[in-house]
PDB file of C-alpha atoms in Angstrom:
ATOM      1  CA  UNK R   1      -5.708   7.984  -9.500  1.00 96.00           C
ATOM      2  CA  UNK R   2      -2.827   9.014  -7.224  1.00 98.00           C
ATOM      3  CA  UNK R   3      -1.532   6.359  -4.819  1.00 98.00           C
ATOM      4  CA  UNK R   4       1.046   6.534  -2.037  1.00 98.00           C
ATOM      5  CA  UNK R   5       2.729   3.148  -1.689  1.00 98.00           C
ATOM      6  CA  UNK R   6       4.302   2.356   1.689  1.00 98.00           C
ATOM      7  CA  UNK R   7       6.837  -0.430   2.205  1.00 98.00           C
ATOM      8  CA  UNK R   8       6.825  -0.430   6.027  1.00 97.00           C
ATOM      9  CA  UNK R   9       9.931  -0.816   8.132  1.00 95.00           C
ATOM     10  CA  UNK R  10      11.318   0.705  11.320  1.00 94.00           C
ATOM     11  CA  UNK R  11      14.762   1.540   9.935  1.00 95.00           C
ATOM     12  CA  UNK R  12      13.764   2.248   6.325  1.00 96.00           C
ATOM     13  CA  UNK R  13      10.140   2.887   5.391  1.00 98.00           C
ATOM     14  CA  UNK R  14       9.881   3.118   1.606  1.00 98.00           C
ATOM     15  CA  UNK R  15       7.419   5.643   0.184  1.00 98.00           C
ATOM     16  CA  UNK R  16       6.474   6.244  -3.420  1.00 98.00           C
ATOM     17  CA  UNK R  17       3.703   8.087  -5.218  1.00 98.00           C
ATOM     18  CA  UNK R  18       2.423   6.927  -8.595  1.00 98.00           C
ATOM     19  CA  UNK R  19      -0.306   8.495 -10.676  1.00 98.00           C
ATOM     20  CA  UNK R  20      -2.332   6.949 -13.478  1.00 96.00           C
ATOM     21  CA  UNK R  21      -5.048   4.491 -14.365  1.00 94.00           C
ATOM     22  CA  UNK R  22      -5.009   0.833 -15.328  1.00 91.00           C
ATOM     23  CA  UNK R  23      -4.229   0.310 -18.989  1.00 90.00           C
ATOM     24  CA  UNK R  24      -2.421   3.629 -19.427  1.00 94.00           C
ATOM     25  CA  UNK R  25       1.196   4.666 -18.851  1.00 95.00           C
ATOM     26  CA  UNK R  26       1.882   5.468 -15.192  1.00 97.00           C
ATOM     27  CA  UNK R  27       3.866   8.388 -13.808  1.00 98.00           C
ATOM     28  CA  UNK R  28       6.114   8.459 -10.761  1.00 98.00           C
ATOM     29  CA  UNK R  29       5.332  11.583  -8.755  1.00 98.00           C
ATOM     30  CA  UNK R  30       7.866  11.011  -5.968  1.00 98.00           C
ATOM     31  CA  UNK R  31       9.921   8.335  -4.254  1.00 98.00           C
ATOM     32  CA  UNK R  32      11.973   8.167  -1.086  1.00 98.00           C
ATOM     33  CA  UNK R  33      12.611   6.546   2.253  1.00 98.00           C
ATOM     34  CA  UNK R  34      11.699   7.640   5.767  1.00 98.00           C
ATOM     35  CA  UNK R  35      14.693   6.604   7.899  1.00 98.00           C
ATOM     36  CA  UNK R  36      15.035   6.203  11.642  1.00 98.00           C
ATOM     37  CA  UNK R  37      18.155   5.460  13.699  1.00 96.00           C
ATOM     38  CA  UNK R  38      18.383   1.825  14.778  1.00 94.00           C
ATOM     39  CA  UNK R  39      19.539   2.846  18.257  1.00 96.00           C
ATOM     40  CA  UNK R  40      16.572   5.170  18.938  1.00 97.00           C
ATOM     41  CA  UNK R  41      13.728   4.148  21.237  1.00 96.00           C
ATOM     42  CA  UNK R  42      10.893   2.392  19.339  1.00 95.00           C
ATOM     43  CA  UNK R  43       8.368   5.085  20.261  1.00 97.00           C
ATOM     44  CA  UNK R  44      10.620   7.839  18.882  1.00 98.00           C
ATOM     45  CA  UNK R  45      11.152   5.832  15.719  1.00 98.00           C
ATOM     46  CA  UNK R  46       7.398   5.469  15.207  1.00 98.00           C
ATOM     47  CA  UNK R  47       6.914   9.214  15.712  1.00 98.00           C
ATOM     48  CA  UNK R  48       9.610   9.872  13.089  1.00 98.00           C
ATOM     49  CA  UNK R  49       7.852   7.514  10.667  1.00 98.00           C
ATOM     50  CA  UNK R  50       4.534   9.254  11.361  1.00 98.00           C
ATOM     51  CA  UNK R  51       6.079  12.667  10.696  1.00 98.00           C
ATOM     52  CA  UNK R  52       7.654  11.421   7.485  1.00 98.00           C
ATOM     53  CA  UNK R  53       4.445   9.865   6.173  1.00 98.00           C
ATOM     54  CA  UNK R  54       2.430  12.950   7.163  1.00 98.00           C
ATOM     55  CA  UNK R  55       4.878  15.090   5.170  1.00 98.00           C
ATOM     56  CA  UNK R  56       4.400  12.832   2.120  1.00 98.00           C
ATOM     57  CA  UNK R  57       0.613  13.005   2.510  1.00 98.00           C
ATOM     58  CA  UNK R  58       0.760  16.811   2.799  1.00 98.00           C
ATOM     59  CA  UNK R  59       3.012  17.212  -0.219  1.00 98.00           C
ATOM     60  CA  UNK R  60       1.476  14.683  -2.623  1.00 98.00           C
ATOM     61  CA  UNK R  61      -2.201  14.475  -1.550  1.00 98.00           C
ATOM     62  CA  UNK R  62      -2.842  10.864  -2.634  1.00 98.00           C
ATOM     63  CA  UNK R  63      -6.344   9.511  -3.149  1.00 97.00           C
ATOM     64  CA  UNK R  64      -5.338   6.084  -1.815  1.00 97.00           C
ATOM     65  CA  UNK R  65      -2.612   4.582   0.344  1.00 98.00           C
ATOM     66  CA  UNK R  66      -1.344   1.081  -0.454  1.00 98.00           C
ATOM     67  CA  UNK R  67       0.583  -0.640   2.331  1.00 98.00           C
ATOM     68  CA  UNK R  68       2.415  -3.941   2.209  1.00 96.00           C
ATOM     69  CA  UNK R  69       0.513  -6.506   4.247  1.00 94.00           C
ATOM     70  CA  UNK R  70       2.751  -7.821   7.003  1.00 86.00           C
ATOM     71  CA  UNK R  71       3.420 -11.520   6.714  1.00 77.00           C
ATOM     72  CA  UNK R  72       4.914 -13.905   9.225  1.00 69.00           C
ATOM     73  CA  UNK R  73       8.637 -14.315   9.089  1.00 64.00           C
ATOM     74  CA  UNK R  74      10.921 -16.338  11.314  1.00 72.00           C
ATOM     75  CA  UNK R  75      12.307 -13.220  12.984  1.00 76.00           C
ATOM     76  CA  UNK R  76       9.527 -12.022  15.321  1.00 79.00           C
ATOM     77  CA  UNK R  77      11.414  -8.805  16.138  1.00 77.00           C
ATOM     78  CA  UNK R  78      11.487  -7.830  12.452  1.00 81.00           C
ATOM     79  CA  UNK R  79       7.797  -8.655  12.023  1.00 89.00           C
ATOM     80  CA  UNK R  80       6.863  -6.528  15.043  1.00 90.00           C
ATOM     81  CA  UNK R  81       8.732  -3.477  13.756  1.00 90.00           C
ATOM     82  CA  UNK R  82       7.263  -3.884  10.279  1.00 93.00           C
ATOM     83  CA  UNK R  83       3.750  -4.270  11.704  1.00 94.00           C
ATOM     84  CA  UNK R  84       4.179  -1.172  13.872  1.00 96.00           C
ATOM     85  CA  UNK R  85       5.383   0.918  10.910  1.00 97.00           C
ATOM     86  CA  UNK R  86       2.501  -0.459   8.832  1.00 97.00           C
ATOM     87  CA  UNK R  87       0.012   0.577  11.517  1.00 97.00           C
ATOM     88  CA  UNK R  88       1.441   4.100  11.570  1.00 98.00           C
ATOM     89  CA  UNK R  89       0.936   4.417   7.790  1.00 98.00           C
ATOM     90  CA  UNK R  90      -2.647   3.139   8.065  1.00 98.00           C
ATOM     91  CA  UNK R  91      -3.369   5.498  10.961  1.00 98.00           C
ATOM     92  CA  UNK R  92      -2.020   8.540   9.093  1.00 98.00           C
ATOM     93  CA  UNK R  93      -4.222   7.729   6.083  1.00 98.00           C
ATOM     94  CA  UNK R  94      -7.313   6.911   8.154  1.00 97.00           C
ATOM     95  CA  UNK R  95      -6.966  10.137  10.117  1.00 98.00           C
ATOM     96  CA  UNK R  96      -7.347  11.994   6.801  1.00 97.00           C
ATOM     97  CA  UNK R  97     -10.119   9.766   5.471  1.00 97.00           C
ATOM     98  CA  UNK R  98      -7.881   8.301   2.755  1.00 97.00           C
ATOM     99  CA  UNK R  99      -8.788   4.705   1.847  1.00 96.00           C
ATOM    100  CA  UNK R 100      -6.080   2.147   2.678  1.00 96.00           C
ATOM    101  CA  UNK R 101      -5.448  -1.065   0.760  1.00 96.00           C
ATOM    102  CA  UNK R 102      -3.198  -3.871   1.948  1.00 96.00           C
ATOM    103  CA  UNK R 103      -1.347  -5.991  -0.604  1.00 96.00           C
ATOM    104  CA  UNK R 104       0.796  -9.040   0.120  1.00 95.00           C
ATOM    105  CA  UNK R 105       4.357  -9.144  -1.202  1.00 95.00           C
ATOM    106  CA  UNK R 106       3.425 -11.948  -3.626  1.00 95.00           C
ATOM    107  CA  UNK R 107       0.434  -9.951  -4.954  1.00 95.00           C
ATOM    108  CA  UNK R 108       2.699  -6.980  -5.609  1.00 97.00           C
ATOM    109  CA  UNK R 109       5.389  -9.100  -7.275  1.00 97.00           C
ATOM    110  CA  UNK R 110       2.806 -10.868  -9.441  1.00 96.00           C
ATOM    111  CA  UNK R 111       1.167  -7.590 -10.476  1.00 95.00           C
ATOM    112  CA  UNK R 112       4.436  -5.894 -11.396  1.00 96.00           C
ATOM    113  CA  UNK R 113       6.528  -8.787 -12.783  1.00 96.00           C
ATOM    114  CA  UNK R 114       4.025 -11.517 -13.589  1.00 95.00           C
ATOM    115  CA  UNK R 115       5.528 -13.817 -10.951  1.00 95.00           C
ATOM    116  CA  UNK R 116       4.692 -13.861  -7.251  1.00 94.00           C
ATOM    117  CA  UNK R 117       8.172 -15.286  -6.612  1.00 95.00           C
ATOM    118  CA  UNK R 118      10.153 -12.508  -8.298  1.00 96.00           C
ATOM    119  CA  UNK R 119      13.238 -11.234  -6.478  1.00 95.00           C
ATOM    120  CA  UNK R 120      13.965  -7.630  -5.524  1.00 93.00           C
ATOM    121  CA  UNK R 121      16.108  -7.067  -8.622  1.00 95.00           C
ATOM    122  CA  UNK R 122      13.251  -8.164 -10.907  1.00 96.00           C
ATOM    123  CA  UNK R 123      10.791  -5.902  -9.089  1.00 97.00           C
ATOM    124  CA  UNK R 124      13.204  -2.967  -9.346  1.00 97.00           C
ATOM    125  CA  UNK R 125      13.784  -3.609 -13.050  1.00 97.00           C
ATOM    126  CA  UNK R 126      10.050  -3.742 -13.815  1.00 97.00           C
ATOM    127  CA  UNK R 127       9.298  -0.635 -11.744  1.00 98.00           C
ATOM    128  CA  UNK R 128      12.033   1.151 -13.723  1.00 98.00           C
ATOM    129  CA  UNK R 129      10.536  -0.016 -17.002  1.00 97.00           C
ATOM    130  CA  UNK R 130       6.886   0.633 -16.112  1.00 97.00           C
ATOM    131  CA  UNK R 131       7.588   4.158 -14.860  1.00 98.00           C
ATOM    132  CA  UNK R 132      10.113   4.883 -17.612  1.00 97.00           C
ATOM    133  CA  UNK R 133      12.893   5.724 -15.150  1.00 98.00           C
ATOM    134  CA  UNK R 134      16.598   5.952 -15.961  1.00 97.00           C
ATOM    135  CA  UNK R 135      17.586   3.595 -13.129  1.00 95.00           C
ATOM    136  CA  UNK R 136      15.930   1.509 -10.431  1.00 94.00           C
ATOM    137  CA  UNK R 137      15.074   3.536  -7.319  1.00 95.00           C
ATOM    138  CA  UNK R 138      17.458   2.943  -4.420  1.00 94.00           C
ATOM    139  CA  UNK R 139      17.249   1.478  -1.852  1.00 95.00           C
ATOM    140  CA  UNK R 140      15.009  -1.482  -2.685  1.00 95.00           C
ATOM    141  CA  UNK R 141      12.455  -0.224  -0.112  1.00 96.00           C
ATOM    142  CA  UNK R 142      11.787   2.773  -2.368  1.00 97.00           C
ATOM    143  CA  UNK R 143      11.292   0.561  -5.432  1.00 97.00           C
ATOM    144  CA  UNK R 144       8.989  -1.698  -3.393  1.00 98.00           C
ATOM    145  CA  UNK R 145       6.872   1.301  -2.385  1.00 98.00           C
ATOM    146  CA  UNK R 146       6.433   2.253  -6.044  1.00 98.00           C
ATOM    147  CA  UNK R 147       5.559  -1.367  -6.857  1.00 98.00           C
ATOM    148  CA  UNK R 148       2.848  -1.258  -4.166  1.00 98.00           C
ATOM    149  CA  UNK R 149       1.350   1.876  -5.713  1.00 98.00           C
ATOM    150  CA  UNK R 150       1.463   0.317  -9.208  1.00 98.00           C
ATOM    151  CA  UNK R 151      -0.149  -2.868  -7.901  1.00 97.00           C
ATOM    152  CA  UNK R 152      -2.970  -0.896  -6.329  1.00 96.00           C
ATOM    153  CA  UNK R 153      -3.648   1.158  -9.452  1.00 96.00           C
ATOM    154  CA  UNK R 154      -3.870  -2.012 -11.519  1.00 94.00           C
ATOM    155  CA  UNK R 155      -5.891  -4.037  -8.986  1.00 89.00           C
ATOM    156  CA  UNK R 156      -8.246  -1.330  -7.659  1.00 81.00           C
ATOM    157  CA  UNK R 157     -10.820  -1.423 -10.504  1.00 68.00           C
ATOM    158  CA  UNK R 158     -11.339  -5.177 -10.108  1.00 67.00           C
ATOM    159  CA  UNK R 159     -11.366  -4.943  -6.308  1.00 64.00           C
ATOM    160  CA  UNK R 160     -13.933  -2.124  -6.430  1.00 58.00           C
ATOM    161  CA  UNK R 161     -16.222  -4.152  -8.710  1.00 61.00           C
ATOM    162  CA  UNK R 162     -15.911  -7.145  -6.388  1.00 59.00           C
ATOM    163  CA  UNK R 163     -16.671  -5.038  -3.298  1.00 61.00           C
ATOM    164  CA  UNK R 164     -19.685  -3.501  -5.044  1.00 66.00           C
ATOM    165  CA  UNK R 165     -20.985  -6.963  -6.000  1.00 65.00           C
ATOM    166  CA  UNK R 166     -20.550  -8.239  -2.433  1.00 69.00           C
ATOM    167  CA  UNK R 167     -22.310  -5.154  -1.036  1.00 68.00           C
ATOM    168  CA  UNK R 168     -25.182  -5.541  -3.515  1.00 76.00           C
ATOM    169  CA  UNK R 169     -25.557  -9.232  -2.631  1.00 78.00           C
ATOM    170  CA  UNK R 170     -25.536  -8.420   1.103  1.00 79.00           C
ATOM    171  CA  UNK R 171     -28.166  -5.703   0.615  1.00 80.00           C
ATOM    172  CA  UNK R 172     -30.411  -8.069  -1.344  1.00 87.00           C
ATOM    173  CA  UNK R 173     -29.980 -10.784   1.276  1.00 84.00           C
ATOM    174  CA  UNK R 174     -30.828  -8.347   4.073  1.00 83.00           C
ATOM    175  CA  UNK R 175     -33.889  -7.121   2.201  1.00 86.00           C
ATOM    176  CA  UNK R 176     -35.048 -10.711   1.596  1.00 84.00           C
ATOM    177  CA  UNK R 177     -34.511 -11.601   5.263  1.00 83.00           C
ATOM    178  CA  UNK R 178     -36.440  -8.520   6.338  1.00 84.00           C
ATOM    179  CA  UNK R 179     -39.321  -9.361   3.974  1.00 80.00           C
ATOM    180  CA  UNK R 180     -39.324 -12.956   5.204  1.00 77.00           C
ATOM    181  CA  UNK R 181     -39.464 -11.910   8.877  1.00 76.00           C
ATOM    182  CA  UNK R 182     -42.320  -9.476   8.191  1.00 75.00           C
ATOM    183  CA  UNK R 183     -44.251 -12.309   6.515  1.00 67.00           C
ATOM    184  CA  UNK R 184     -43.874 -14.499   9.603  1.00 62.00           C
ATOM    185  CA  UNK R 185     -44.977 -11.752  11.989  1.00 58.00           C
ATOM    186  CA  UNK R 186     -48.183 -10.962  10.107  1.00 54.00           C
TER     187      UNK R 186
END
């Protein structure tokens, strides 16, 4: 499984590609940051992020895209920019038919470090260890993007089984409802 992790942000949008399967050693395929100037118009910044993510999708051809789920912070301006960058990443993936998964920061931290309250240094250290890198990726946005990809690779099998079970239950319920309504009509 090849996953592009995206740590959304208007100034620095972390991107990282990890390949592997749960239970086996993972491999970093690429890591970087899509940067935009803080003084540029928001629309131009979003176009730059789109172009950067499209380039990563073209080059690395991931099967999935994992994006950090935006959570409420006290600074509304920061949340808005993060949400806009997140939407761009989801749009780029959806346009290509690539499934998108959203993971909260605490889910990612828990998956990678074992603690949902881990700090950035702990996440960077574990990403370095898990991917057998010489040093933590810089800036932290890049390490966070790799952590998102790792989290998705490890969580996807369980999530897929859960989604399949929910779909099967819904199908059985719909079939039972249909059979019940036919019985009443006759």
